[in-house]
C-alpha positions as a LaTeX table, in Angstrom:
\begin{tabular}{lrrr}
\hline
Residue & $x$ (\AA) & $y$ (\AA) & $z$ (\AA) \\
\hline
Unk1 & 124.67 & 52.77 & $-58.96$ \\
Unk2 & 125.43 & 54.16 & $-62.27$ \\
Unk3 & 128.79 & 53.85 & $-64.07$ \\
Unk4 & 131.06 & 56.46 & $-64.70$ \\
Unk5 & 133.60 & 56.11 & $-67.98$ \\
Unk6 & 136.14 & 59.41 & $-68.70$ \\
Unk7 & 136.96 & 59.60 & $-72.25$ \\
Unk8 & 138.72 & 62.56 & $-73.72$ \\
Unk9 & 138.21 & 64.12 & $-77.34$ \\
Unk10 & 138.25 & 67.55 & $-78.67$ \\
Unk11 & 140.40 & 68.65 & $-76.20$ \\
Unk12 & 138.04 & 67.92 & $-73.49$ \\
Unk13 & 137.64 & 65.61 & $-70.24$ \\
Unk14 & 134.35 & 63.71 & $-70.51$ \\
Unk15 & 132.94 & 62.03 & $-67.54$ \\
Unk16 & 130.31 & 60.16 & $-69.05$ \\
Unk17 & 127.41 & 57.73 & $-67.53$ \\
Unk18 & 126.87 & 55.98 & $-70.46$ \\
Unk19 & 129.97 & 54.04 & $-72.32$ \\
Unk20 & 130.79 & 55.53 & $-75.62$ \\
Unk21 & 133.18 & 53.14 & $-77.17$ \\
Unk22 & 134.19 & 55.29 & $-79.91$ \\
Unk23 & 136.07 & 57.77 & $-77.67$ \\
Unk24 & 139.45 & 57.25 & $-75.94$ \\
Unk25 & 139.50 & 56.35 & $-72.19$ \\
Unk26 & 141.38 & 59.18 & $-69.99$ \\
Unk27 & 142.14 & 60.27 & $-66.57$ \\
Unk28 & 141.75 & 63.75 & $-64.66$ \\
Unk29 & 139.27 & 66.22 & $-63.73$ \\
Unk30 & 136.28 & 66.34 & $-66.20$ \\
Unk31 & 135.75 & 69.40 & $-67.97$ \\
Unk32 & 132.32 & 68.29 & $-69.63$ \\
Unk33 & 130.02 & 65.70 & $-67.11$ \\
Unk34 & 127.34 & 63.37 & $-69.61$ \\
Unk35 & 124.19 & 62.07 & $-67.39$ \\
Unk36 & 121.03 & 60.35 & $-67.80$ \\
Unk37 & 117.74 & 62.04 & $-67.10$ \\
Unk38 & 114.41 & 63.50 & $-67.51$ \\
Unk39 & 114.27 & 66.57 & $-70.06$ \\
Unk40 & 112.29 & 69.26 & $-70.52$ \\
Unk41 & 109.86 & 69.45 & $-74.14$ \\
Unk42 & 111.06 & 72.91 & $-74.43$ \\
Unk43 & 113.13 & 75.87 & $-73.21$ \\
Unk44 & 112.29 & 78.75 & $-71.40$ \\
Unk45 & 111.51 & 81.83 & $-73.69$ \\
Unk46 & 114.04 & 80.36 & $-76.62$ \\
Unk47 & 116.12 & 82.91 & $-78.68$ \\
Unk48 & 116.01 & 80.45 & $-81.73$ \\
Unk49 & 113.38 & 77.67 & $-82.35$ \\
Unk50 & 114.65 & 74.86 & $-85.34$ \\
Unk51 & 113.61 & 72.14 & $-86.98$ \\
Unk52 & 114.71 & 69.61 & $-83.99$ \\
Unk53 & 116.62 & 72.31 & $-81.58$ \\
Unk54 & 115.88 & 75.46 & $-79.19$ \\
Unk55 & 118.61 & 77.46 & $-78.25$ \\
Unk56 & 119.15 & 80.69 & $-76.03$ \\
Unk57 & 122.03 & 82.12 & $-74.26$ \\
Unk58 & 124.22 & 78.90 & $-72.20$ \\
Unk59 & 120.97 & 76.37 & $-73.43$ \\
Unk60 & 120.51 & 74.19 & $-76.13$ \\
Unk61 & 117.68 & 71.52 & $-76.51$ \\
Unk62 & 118.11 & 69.08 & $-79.40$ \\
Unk63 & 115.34 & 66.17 & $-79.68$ \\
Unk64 & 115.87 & 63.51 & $-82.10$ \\
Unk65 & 112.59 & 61.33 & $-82.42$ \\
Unk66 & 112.78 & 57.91 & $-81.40$ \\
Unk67 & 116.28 & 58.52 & $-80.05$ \\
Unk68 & 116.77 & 61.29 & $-77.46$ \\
Unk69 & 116.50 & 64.91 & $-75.93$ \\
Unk70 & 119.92 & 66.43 & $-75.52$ \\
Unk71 & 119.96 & 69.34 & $-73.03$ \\
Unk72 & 123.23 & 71.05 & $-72.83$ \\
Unk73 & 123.90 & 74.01 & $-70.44$ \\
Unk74 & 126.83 & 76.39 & $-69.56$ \\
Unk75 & 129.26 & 74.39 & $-72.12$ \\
Unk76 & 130.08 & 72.04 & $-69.65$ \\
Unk77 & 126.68 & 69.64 & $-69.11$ \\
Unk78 & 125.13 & 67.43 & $-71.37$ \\
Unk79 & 121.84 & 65.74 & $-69.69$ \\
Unk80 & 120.14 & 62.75 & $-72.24$ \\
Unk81 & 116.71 & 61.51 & $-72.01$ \\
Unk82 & 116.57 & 57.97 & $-74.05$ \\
Unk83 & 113.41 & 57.30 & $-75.06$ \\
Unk84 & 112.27 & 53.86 & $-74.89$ \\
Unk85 & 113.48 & 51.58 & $-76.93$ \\
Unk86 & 115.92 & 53.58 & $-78.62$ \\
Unk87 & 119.07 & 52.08 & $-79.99$ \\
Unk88 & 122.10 & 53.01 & $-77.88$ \\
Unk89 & 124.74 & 53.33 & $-80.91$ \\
Unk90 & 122.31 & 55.93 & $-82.45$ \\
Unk91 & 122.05 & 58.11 & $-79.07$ \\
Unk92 & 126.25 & 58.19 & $-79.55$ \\
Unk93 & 125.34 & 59.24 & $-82.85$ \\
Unk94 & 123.67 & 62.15 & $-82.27$ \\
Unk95 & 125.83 & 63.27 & $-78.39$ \\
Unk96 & 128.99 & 62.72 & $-80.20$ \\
Unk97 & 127.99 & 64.99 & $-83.49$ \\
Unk98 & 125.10 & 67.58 & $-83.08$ \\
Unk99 & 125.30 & 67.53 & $-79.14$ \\
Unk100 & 129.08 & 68.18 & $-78.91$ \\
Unk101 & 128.81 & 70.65 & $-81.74$ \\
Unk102 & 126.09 & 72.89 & $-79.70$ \\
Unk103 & 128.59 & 72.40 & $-76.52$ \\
Unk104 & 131.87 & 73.16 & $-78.21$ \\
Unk105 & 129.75 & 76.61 & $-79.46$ \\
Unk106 & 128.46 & 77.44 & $-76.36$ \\
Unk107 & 132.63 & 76.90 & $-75.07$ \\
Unk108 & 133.79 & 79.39 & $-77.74$ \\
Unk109 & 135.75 & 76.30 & $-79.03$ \\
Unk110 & 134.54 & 76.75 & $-82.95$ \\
Unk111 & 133.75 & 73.33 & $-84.36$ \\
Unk112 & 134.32 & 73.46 & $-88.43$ \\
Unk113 & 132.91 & 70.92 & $-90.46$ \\
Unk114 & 135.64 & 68.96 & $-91.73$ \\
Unk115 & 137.78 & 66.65 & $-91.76$ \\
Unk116 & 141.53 & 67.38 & $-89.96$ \\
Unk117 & 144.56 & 65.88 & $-91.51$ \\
Unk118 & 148.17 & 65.76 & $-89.85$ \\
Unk119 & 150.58 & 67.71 & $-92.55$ \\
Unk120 & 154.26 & 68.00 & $-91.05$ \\
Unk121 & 154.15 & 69.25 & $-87.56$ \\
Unk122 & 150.57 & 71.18 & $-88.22$ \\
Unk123 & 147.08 & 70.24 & $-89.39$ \\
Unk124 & 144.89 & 70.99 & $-92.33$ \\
Unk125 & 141.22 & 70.68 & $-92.92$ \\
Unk126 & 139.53 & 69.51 & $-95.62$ \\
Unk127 & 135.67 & 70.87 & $-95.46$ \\
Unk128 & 133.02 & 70.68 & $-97.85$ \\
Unk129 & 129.04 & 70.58 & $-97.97$ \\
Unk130 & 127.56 & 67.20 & $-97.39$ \\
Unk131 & 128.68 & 63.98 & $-100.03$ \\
Unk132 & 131.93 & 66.94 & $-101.08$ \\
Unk133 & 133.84 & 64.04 & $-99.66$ \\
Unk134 & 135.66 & 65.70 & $-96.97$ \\
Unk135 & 135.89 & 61.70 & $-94.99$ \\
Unk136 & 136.75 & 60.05 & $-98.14$ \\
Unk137 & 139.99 & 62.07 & $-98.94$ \\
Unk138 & 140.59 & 61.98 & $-95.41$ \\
Unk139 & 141.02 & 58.08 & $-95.76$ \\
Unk140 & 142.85 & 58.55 & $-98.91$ \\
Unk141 & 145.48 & 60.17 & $-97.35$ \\
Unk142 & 145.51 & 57.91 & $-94.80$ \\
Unk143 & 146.19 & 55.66 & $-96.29$ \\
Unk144 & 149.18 & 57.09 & $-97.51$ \\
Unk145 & 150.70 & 57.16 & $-94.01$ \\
Unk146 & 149.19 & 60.49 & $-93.12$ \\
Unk147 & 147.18 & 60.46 & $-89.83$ \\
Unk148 & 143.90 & 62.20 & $-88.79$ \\
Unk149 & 142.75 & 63.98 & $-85.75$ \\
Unk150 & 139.45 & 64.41 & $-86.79$ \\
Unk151 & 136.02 & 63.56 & $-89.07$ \\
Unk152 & 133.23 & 65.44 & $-89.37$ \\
Unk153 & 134.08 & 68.02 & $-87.01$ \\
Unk154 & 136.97 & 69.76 & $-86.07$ \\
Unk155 & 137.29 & 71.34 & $-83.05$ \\
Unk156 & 139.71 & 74.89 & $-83.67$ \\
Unk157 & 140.91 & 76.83 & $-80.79$ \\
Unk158 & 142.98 & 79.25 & $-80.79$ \\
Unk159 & 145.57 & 79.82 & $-78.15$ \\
Unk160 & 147.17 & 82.37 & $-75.75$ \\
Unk161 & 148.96 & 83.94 & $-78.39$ \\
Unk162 & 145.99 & 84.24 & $-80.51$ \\
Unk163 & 147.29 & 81.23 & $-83.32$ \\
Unk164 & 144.22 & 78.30 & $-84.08$ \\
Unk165 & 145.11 & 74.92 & $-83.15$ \\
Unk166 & 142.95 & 71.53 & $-84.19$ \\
Unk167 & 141.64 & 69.98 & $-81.00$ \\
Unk168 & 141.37 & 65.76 & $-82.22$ \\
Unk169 & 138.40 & 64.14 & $-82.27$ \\
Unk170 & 138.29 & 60.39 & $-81.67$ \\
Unk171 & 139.32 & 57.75 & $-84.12$ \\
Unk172 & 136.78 & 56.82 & $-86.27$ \\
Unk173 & 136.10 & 58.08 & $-89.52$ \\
Unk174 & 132.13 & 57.78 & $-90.57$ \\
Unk175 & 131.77 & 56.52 & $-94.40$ \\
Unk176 & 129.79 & 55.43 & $-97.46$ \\
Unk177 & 129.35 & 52.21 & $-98.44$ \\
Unk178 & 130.83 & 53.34 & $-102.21$ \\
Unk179 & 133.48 & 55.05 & $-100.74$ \\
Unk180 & 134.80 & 52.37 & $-98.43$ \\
Unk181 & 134.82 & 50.15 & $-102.06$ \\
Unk182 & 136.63 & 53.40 & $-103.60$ \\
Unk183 & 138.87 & 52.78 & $-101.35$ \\
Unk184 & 139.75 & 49.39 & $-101.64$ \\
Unk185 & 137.45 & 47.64 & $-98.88$ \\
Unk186 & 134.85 & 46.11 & $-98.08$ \\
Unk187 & 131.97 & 47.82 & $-96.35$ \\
Unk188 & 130.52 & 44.70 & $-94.69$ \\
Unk189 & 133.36 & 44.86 & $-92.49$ \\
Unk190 & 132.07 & 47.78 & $-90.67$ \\
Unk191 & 128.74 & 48.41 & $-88.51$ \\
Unk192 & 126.45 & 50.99 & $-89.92$ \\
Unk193 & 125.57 & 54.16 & $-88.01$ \\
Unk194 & 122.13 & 53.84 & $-88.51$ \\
Unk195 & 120.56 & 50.74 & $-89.76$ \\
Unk196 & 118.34 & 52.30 & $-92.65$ \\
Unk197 & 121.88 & 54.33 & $-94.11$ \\
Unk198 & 124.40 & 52.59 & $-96.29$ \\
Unk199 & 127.11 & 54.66 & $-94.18$ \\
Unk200 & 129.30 & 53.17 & $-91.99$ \\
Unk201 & 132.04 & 53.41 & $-88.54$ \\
Unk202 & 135.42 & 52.71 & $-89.72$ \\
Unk203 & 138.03 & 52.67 & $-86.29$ \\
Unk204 & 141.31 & 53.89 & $-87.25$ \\
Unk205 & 142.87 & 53.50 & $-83.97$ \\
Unk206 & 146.76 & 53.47 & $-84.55$ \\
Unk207 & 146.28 & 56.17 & $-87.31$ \\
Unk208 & 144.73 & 58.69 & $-85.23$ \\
Unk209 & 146.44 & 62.01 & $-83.92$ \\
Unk210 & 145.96 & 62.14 & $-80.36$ \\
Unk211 & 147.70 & 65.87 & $-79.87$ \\
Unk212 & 146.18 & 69.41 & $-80.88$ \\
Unk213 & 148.03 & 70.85 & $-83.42$ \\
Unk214 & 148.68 & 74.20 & $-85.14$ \\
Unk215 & 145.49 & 74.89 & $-87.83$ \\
Unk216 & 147.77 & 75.78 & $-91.23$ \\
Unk217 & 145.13 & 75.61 & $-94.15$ \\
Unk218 & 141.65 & 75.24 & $-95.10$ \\
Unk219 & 140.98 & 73.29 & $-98.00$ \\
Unk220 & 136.66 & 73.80 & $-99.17$ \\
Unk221 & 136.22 & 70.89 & $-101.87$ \\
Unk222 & 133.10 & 71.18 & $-104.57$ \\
Unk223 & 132.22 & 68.99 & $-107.84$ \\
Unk224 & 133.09 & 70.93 & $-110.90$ \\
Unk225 & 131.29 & 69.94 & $-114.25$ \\
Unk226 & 134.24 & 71.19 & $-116.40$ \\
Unk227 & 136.14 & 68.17 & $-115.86$ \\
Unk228 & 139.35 & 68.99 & $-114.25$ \\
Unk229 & 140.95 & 69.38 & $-110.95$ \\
Unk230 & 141.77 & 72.92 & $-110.19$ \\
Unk231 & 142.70 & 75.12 & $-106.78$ \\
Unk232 & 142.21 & 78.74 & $-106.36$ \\
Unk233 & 142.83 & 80.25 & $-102.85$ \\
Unk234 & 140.04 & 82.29 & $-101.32$ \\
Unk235 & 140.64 & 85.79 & $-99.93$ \\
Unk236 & 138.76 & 88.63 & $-98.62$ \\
Unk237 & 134.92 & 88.91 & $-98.15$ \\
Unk238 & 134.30 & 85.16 & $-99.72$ \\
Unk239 & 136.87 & 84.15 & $-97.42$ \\
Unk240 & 135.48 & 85.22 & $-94.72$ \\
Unk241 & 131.36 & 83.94 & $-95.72$ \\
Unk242 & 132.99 & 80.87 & $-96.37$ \\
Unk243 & 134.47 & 80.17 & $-93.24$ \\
Unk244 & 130.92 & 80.86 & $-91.34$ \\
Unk245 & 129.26 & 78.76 & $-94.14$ \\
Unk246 & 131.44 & 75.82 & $-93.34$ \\
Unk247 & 130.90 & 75.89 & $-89.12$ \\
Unk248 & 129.11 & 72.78 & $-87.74$ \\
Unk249 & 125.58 & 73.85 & $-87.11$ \\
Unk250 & 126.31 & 77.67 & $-87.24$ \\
Unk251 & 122.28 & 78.15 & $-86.53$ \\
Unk252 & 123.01 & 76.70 & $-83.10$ \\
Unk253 & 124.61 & 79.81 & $-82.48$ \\
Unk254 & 122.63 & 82.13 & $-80.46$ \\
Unk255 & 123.33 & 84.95 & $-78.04$ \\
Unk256 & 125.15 & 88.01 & $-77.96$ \\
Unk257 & 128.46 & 86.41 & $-76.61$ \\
Unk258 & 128.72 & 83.55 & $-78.43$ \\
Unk259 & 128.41 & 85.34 & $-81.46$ \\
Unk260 & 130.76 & 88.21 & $-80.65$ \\
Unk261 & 133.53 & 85.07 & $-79.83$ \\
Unk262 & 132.76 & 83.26 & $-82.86$ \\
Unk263 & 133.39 & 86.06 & $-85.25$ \\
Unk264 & 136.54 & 87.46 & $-83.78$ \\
Unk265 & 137.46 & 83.53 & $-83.93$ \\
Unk266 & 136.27 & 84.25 & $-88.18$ \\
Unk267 & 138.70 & 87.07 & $-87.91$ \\
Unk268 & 142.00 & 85.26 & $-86.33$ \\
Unk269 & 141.35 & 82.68 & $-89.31$ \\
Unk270 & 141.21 & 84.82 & $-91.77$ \\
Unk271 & 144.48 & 86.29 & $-90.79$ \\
Unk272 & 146.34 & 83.60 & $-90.41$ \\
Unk273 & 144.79 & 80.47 & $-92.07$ \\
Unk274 & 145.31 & 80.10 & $-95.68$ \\
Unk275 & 141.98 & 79.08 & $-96.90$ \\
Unk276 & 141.46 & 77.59 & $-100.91$ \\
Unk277 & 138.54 & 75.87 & $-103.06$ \\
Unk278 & 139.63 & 72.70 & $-104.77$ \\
Unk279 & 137.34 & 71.57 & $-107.68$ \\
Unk280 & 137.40 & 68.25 & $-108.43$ \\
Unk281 & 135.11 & 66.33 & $-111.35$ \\
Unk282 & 131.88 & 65.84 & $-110.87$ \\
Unk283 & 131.39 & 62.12 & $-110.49$ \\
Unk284 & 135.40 & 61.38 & $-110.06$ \\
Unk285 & 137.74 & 60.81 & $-107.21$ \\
Unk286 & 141.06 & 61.08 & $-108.66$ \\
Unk287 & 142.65 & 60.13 & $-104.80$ \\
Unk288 & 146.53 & 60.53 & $-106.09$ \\
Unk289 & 145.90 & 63.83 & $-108.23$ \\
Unk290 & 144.06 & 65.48 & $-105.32$ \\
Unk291 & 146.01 & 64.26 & $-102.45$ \\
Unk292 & 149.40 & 66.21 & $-104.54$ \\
Unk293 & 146.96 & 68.98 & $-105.68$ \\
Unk294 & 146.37 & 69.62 & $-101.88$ \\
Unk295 & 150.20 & 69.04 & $-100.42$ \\
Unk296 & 151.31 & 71.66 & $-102.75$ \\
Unk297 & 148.57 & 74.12 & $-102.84$ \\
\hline
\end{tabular}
């Protein structure tokens, strides 16, 4: 008989048969159901082929040599076939990040790619492209007290009365060997996520945001060869390509309906959500200067 574990994280019931110890153990009725089994190669007639997914309307087929295929269906069912072999941390890799991202689009639930920060009694996120050091800053300021709901991706909803809330994650934060010695520690301490990467799992347990919270700003960060820290807030048009730009895995989006919900999602942000670039020196991470830069901007 095969074990069941529930776990919750961005905002969701999991009832999972294979233990993921890096999400928080929960009761209730599962909204999303994890199980082992044989996957299909391909899809059916695919709307969008990639380099390593297929995707159509309520499908998605992710396969990750050596590791896994990754069917999900309807939002609400992820089926994994482990290939032989395959190191079990690095099948949690890829369910808990490209997976979930292809389920949380296919559940209208828009996952941005960022890291969320608890500010007050709401929640910023600080987004970026790849190495922007969205996860570094994030452990900057938490290490000035602040707490996080989220790394890497952050889950926005947006409620009832049409306002965007931060679903959280689970409490780890995923970072670079050079960052975690930025930071004051030592990266030995820490398992890698993949044994060939110098990037690591960092738990941070008691300083992790377990509630949603109300989405306030957007901060997008970028290396700037001019040498100084600036902030300019984003409006209009570029605020608009920018939040698309910035979506987890916006190419898994495919389909008439999940397109029409992501954009009127766009929309709601761009009304409400304050949304600024902050430049910071190429090659420097001034933590103090752009933790202030940020709670004032």
């Amino acid at each position: 008989m095969i074990a069941e574990y529930t776990y919750k994280a961005f905002g969701l019931v999991i009832s999972s048969e294979i233990e993921c110890p890096e999400l928080i153990l929960h009761g209730g009725n599962a909204d999303v159901t994890i199980k082992l089994g044989k996957v299909s190669d391909n899809l059916e007639n695919p709307l969008f082929t990639g380099v390593r997914f297929q995707a159509k309307e309520r499908e998605f087929l992710l396969t990750v040599d050596g590791i896994a295929r990754y069917y999900i269906v309807d939002g609400n069912i992820i089926t994994i076939d482990i290939y032989p072999n395959a190191n079990l941390a690095e099948v949690r890799l890829f369910l808990l990040g490209s997976a979930f991202g292809a389920l949380l689009h296919q559940r209208g639930v828009l996952p941005f790619h960022g890291s969320a920060i608890k500010i007050d009694s709401g929640a910023i996120i600080l987004s970026g492209l790849s190495g922007a050091g969205k996860s570094t800053l994030a452990s900057a300021f938490r290490s000035k007290g602040y707490k996080i709901l989220s790394d890497d991706i952050s889950a926005i909803s947006i409620s009832e009365n049409g306002s965007p809330f931060v679903q959280p994650g689970y409490p780890q934060v995923k970072l670079w060997s050079d960052s975690i010695t930025q930071l004051g520690d030592n990266p030995k301490k820490y398992a890698k996520v993949r044994a060939e990467l110098e990037k690591h799992k960092v738990p941070i347990s008691s300083d992790f945001y377990e509630n949603p919270l109300p989405l306030t700003k957007i901060f997008i960060l970028a290396s700037s060869n001019l040498g100084d820290l600036k902030i300019e807030q984003i409006k209009g048009v570029e605020k608009f390509s920018l939040l698309k730009t910035h979506t987890y895995r916006f190419n898994f989006v495919s389909g008439k309906e999940m397109n029409e919900s992501h954009f009127k999602t766009f929309e709601i942000l761009a009304k409400k959500v304050d949304v600024f670039k902050v430049f910071r020196p190429t090659g420097k991470f001034c933590f103090d200067e752009l933790i202030n830069l940020i709670l004032n901007g």
